[in-house]
Amino acid sequence: MARRDKPAGFIETKLNAPPVGERFISRKPLFRDFLSNTDRNVLSVVAAAGSGKSTLLSELHQSFLAEGVRSCWISLDAEDDSPASFTNYLIAALGSLNTTESPDTIKLPRANPARDFEPLFNDIVALMSSLQQPVALFLDDLQHLRDEQLQRFLNKLLVRLPPCVKVAFASREVPLLDLARLRVAGRLLEVRQSDLSFNAADARTFLARAHDLELDEQDLDALIATTEGWPTGLQLAALALRRHRGPARDLIERFSGRDTDLTDYLMEAVLNGQPESVRRFLLKTSPLSRMSPELCHAASGDPASGEMLAHLSRANLFVLSLDRQGNWYRYHHLFSDFLRHALRRSNPEDYRQVCANAAAWCERNGHMTEAIQYALDGQHFDRACEMIAAHAPALSQAHGDHYTVLEWMRRLPTTFHQRRPEILLSHAWSRAFSRDAALSQGLCEQVNTLLDQGAPDWRLDPAGQTYCRLLSMVIQVMAKGTADSVDESLRLGLELRTRLDDQQPFLAASVCNTISYCHLTRRELELSGRAAEDAARFGQLAGMYYATVWADFLHGLVDIERGNLGAAEHHARRANAGTHADGEGVRNYTVSLASLLSAEIAIQRCDFARANEHVSHARTFSALFGPLQPLLLAIRSEARVTAWKGDIERSRRILTEGQDMALGTHQERLFVNLVVEEAELLLDQGDAEAAAMITARARLLDTDNTLSGPHLHQGEREALGLLRIRLDLADGRIDSALRQIARMLHGLDSAQRVSLAQSLRALKAVALWKSQRNNDALRELDRALATAAADQHALPLTRAGPALLPILNAIGERRPDTPLTGDMVARRDLESLLVATLSGDRAPARTTHSEAKDDILVLEPLTSREAELLRLVEAGLANRQLADALLISEGTVKWHLHNIFSKIGVRNRTAAASRARELKLM
């Protein structure tokens, strides 16, 4: 993956397996069965630190690669014990496999610790469950992962692994995983401490090969007994023995059993046995989480840092190479802990100075996340404040990397949070998108209070103070919107909009996007579209593609509701172009939004094959960020694509897991929409009883239920209305269905709400057909087809379900066999697409054949129906055939022909055809 796809602070070398040195002791007998046995696909290596777990995994990794098995590796740290950080590395590791099943299918998250990660984890499990090629995943130092969500995810992943996928992990502690099921099933191979401990033969080979040491049998047995065959204990003892001037027995006898401070003693012996220059270098580089020659030079002041790192690596002084080029290294975790503790204890000021030097070097070299981390490690909070104030606004407001900002806030003492307004406001922005609206608004109020009190340390001129006040207001408006307080957010946003102009384009774009989102939620489409246009203009003026992509996303959804998929595609193309325009950091977030819009357009055309390509890119946004609308779209799109693939149970599982998440996070509207979607899915499968049952269980149609009460917005009320109609039709309550359809159609602005009108007309056609009013049903469906054909807008019509099929078949039977052109080709394509979709045909959607219409040079423009009829006249159809083709009476045909003759100045059908060709009407 390209560097720009990684979040801030991503350490690429953690995805590299440690190289296996020439002097290592092969552990192949311990994993030979795992390598060859197809039934065993989980390897657990549990032992104390320094037991050779990583070495075993590295050798296994190398063996897999030698056999052509695609393998990926993650070296875990304590910082990875969060869903956001872990998924960053897991998804990057899986992306490096380049399998046919997972070519960049899931993008890296912009972390948000308050978001539910279950949908993203389910995506990863589904991805790995679908792999067909041999793949191996390695997780080193699994003991760092204690988060409950991560434990649940790993349990689910291990249970559902296909036979071709193998997972190997190493841990210092017995992992908090349910391995019993794997053990009983014979899928688990376990390597324990006793398996890894060196026996006398292994130890003799190791000491000779790695340290050129040879002990007599008695001394070797004593050393084995003292260290219990612990490889790192032997390594440390060997280093001490090489510098020990007396008999080996004298040194070995000082070790007194398994419960002594063996590690500290050996580390002291190793450290004190080094030359002063080496000892000084080890201590002064101990605060570094990773090391390069340049960073070590800057941190320690040693100009020979490159040579020193190479020496430490050759001397086996617990330095691990992170790449094969020798650019980056790290210390063994135990050795690093010991060195840091030793430096802090002996010279705390040196520790702070090294951190300061490292922060300065990282800042100069663009590693800002690490720079801030070192400043916080060294308790240089003043410097940390300066860097956070300089970089947090872009990270939170432009890139959406809320996890990093919130982590900085956690480590920065609260007394420093008020040092700069940029810190408070970035914190507030990230809290708003972490669904912590109350704290977000509280932070904004702090800013306003401090501004009222003067806040002399902020050194703000009047313009700076005004900007801070406006930004705090913008954040509060957005916080209410992301928390789904749509009406309040809209009211405040409209008030604030009057105060913003071209002088504050970024703020204006943010507010306009929020206003557009709120109007869309309320299905006020004209207003939403206008606000999105304003947001796009302001975003372009500010050079903030992040804002313009949001604007195109919202405008595209408005166009879909209007039934104008062509316009929606325009916004999707522009959004996708914007995702490549703003460089590193922003691309993931905007790619997800743009992909989500593209997926929705494809689904509206029932082109699920194409939608599947886009849905995979949209998952991350939906799993990690708000607000509700994109989250709903992503879950629903994933469920619809999965159902199209034929996996109805998994599709329902996606929806029910989304419902659980919605209830857990108090997102009532999301819950309502997902229950409706599940009920519609069951109705499509012909299971009206189950659909009615889950609807009743959720009490969605109860008049006294708060979930379906008046506080719901227009979109939810319409979705519930359509579901109620379908349930009535399934239960034979035709008159009730027709009354509800009439009520929903009454007063509906069909020019704006095209998609809804199409669904209602399709449902009405079904109701009429069930009432034996077949001709009326044909005409009703034909009206809907006429409005949907040009853009192949099939999905609204499929809301009527498979009950639409007999009506579509009847229309097809009445169509003449004479070849047709123009709109009728598009109409037939749409009819075929609907039949295929409603019949469960997985064939991709057909390409739209509608043609761009030439300008018609007539005194009065022809209507679409008149133009369509004229093309049929040109094809030679008689009046009876015209009536059958258009599902109208012969009298209506004659009336239309009369109007056409009048408009184009002719008197008969032959002249009309000739005149039509002349005017390029066909």
PDB file of C-alpha atoms in Angstrom, residues 236-237 239-242 244 246-255 265-266 269:
ATOM      1  CA  LEU A 236      22.820 -13.108  28.788  1.00  0.00           C
ATOM      2  CA  ALA A 237      24.901 -15.676  30.664  1.00  0.00           C
ATOM      3  CA  LEU A 239      27.796 -12.493  27.341  1.00  0.00           C
ATOM      4  CA  ALA A 240      28.712 -12.389  31.020  1.00  0.00           C
ATOM      5  CA  LEU A 241      30.854 -15.547  30.763  1.00  0.00           C
ATOM      6  CA  ARG A 242      32.858 -14.138  27.874  1.00  0.00           C
ATOM      7  CA  HIS A 244      34.351 -13.317  33.271  1.00  0.00           C
ATOM      8  CA  GLY A 246      37.580 -16.724  36.596  1.00  0.00           C
ATOM      9  CA  PRO A 247      36.198 -20.223  36.228  1.00  0.00           C
ATOM     10  CA  ALA A 248      32.775 -20.389  34.640  1.00  0.00           C
ATOM     11  CA  ARG A 249      31.491 -22.282  37.697  1.00  0.00           C
ATOM     12  CA  ASP A 250      32.105 -19.205  39.914  1.00  0.00           C
ATOM     13  CA  LEU A 251      29.742 -17.085  37.843  1.00  0.00           C
ATOM     14  CA  ILE A 252      27.145 -19.789  37.281  1.00  0.00           C
ATOM     15  CA  GLU A 253      26.920 -20.600  40.993  1.00  0.00           C
ATOM     16  CA  ARG A 254      25.869 -17.048  41.779  1.00  0.00           C
ATOM     17  CA  PHE A 255      22.591 -17.736  40.031  1.00  0.00           C
ATOM     18  CA  TYR A 265      21.396  -9.654  37.482  1.00  0.00           C
ATOM     19  CA  LEU A 266      22.260 -10.781  33.977  1.00  0.00           C
ATOM     20  CA  ALA A 269      26.360  -8.051  34.256  1.00  0.00           C
TER      21      ALA A 269
END
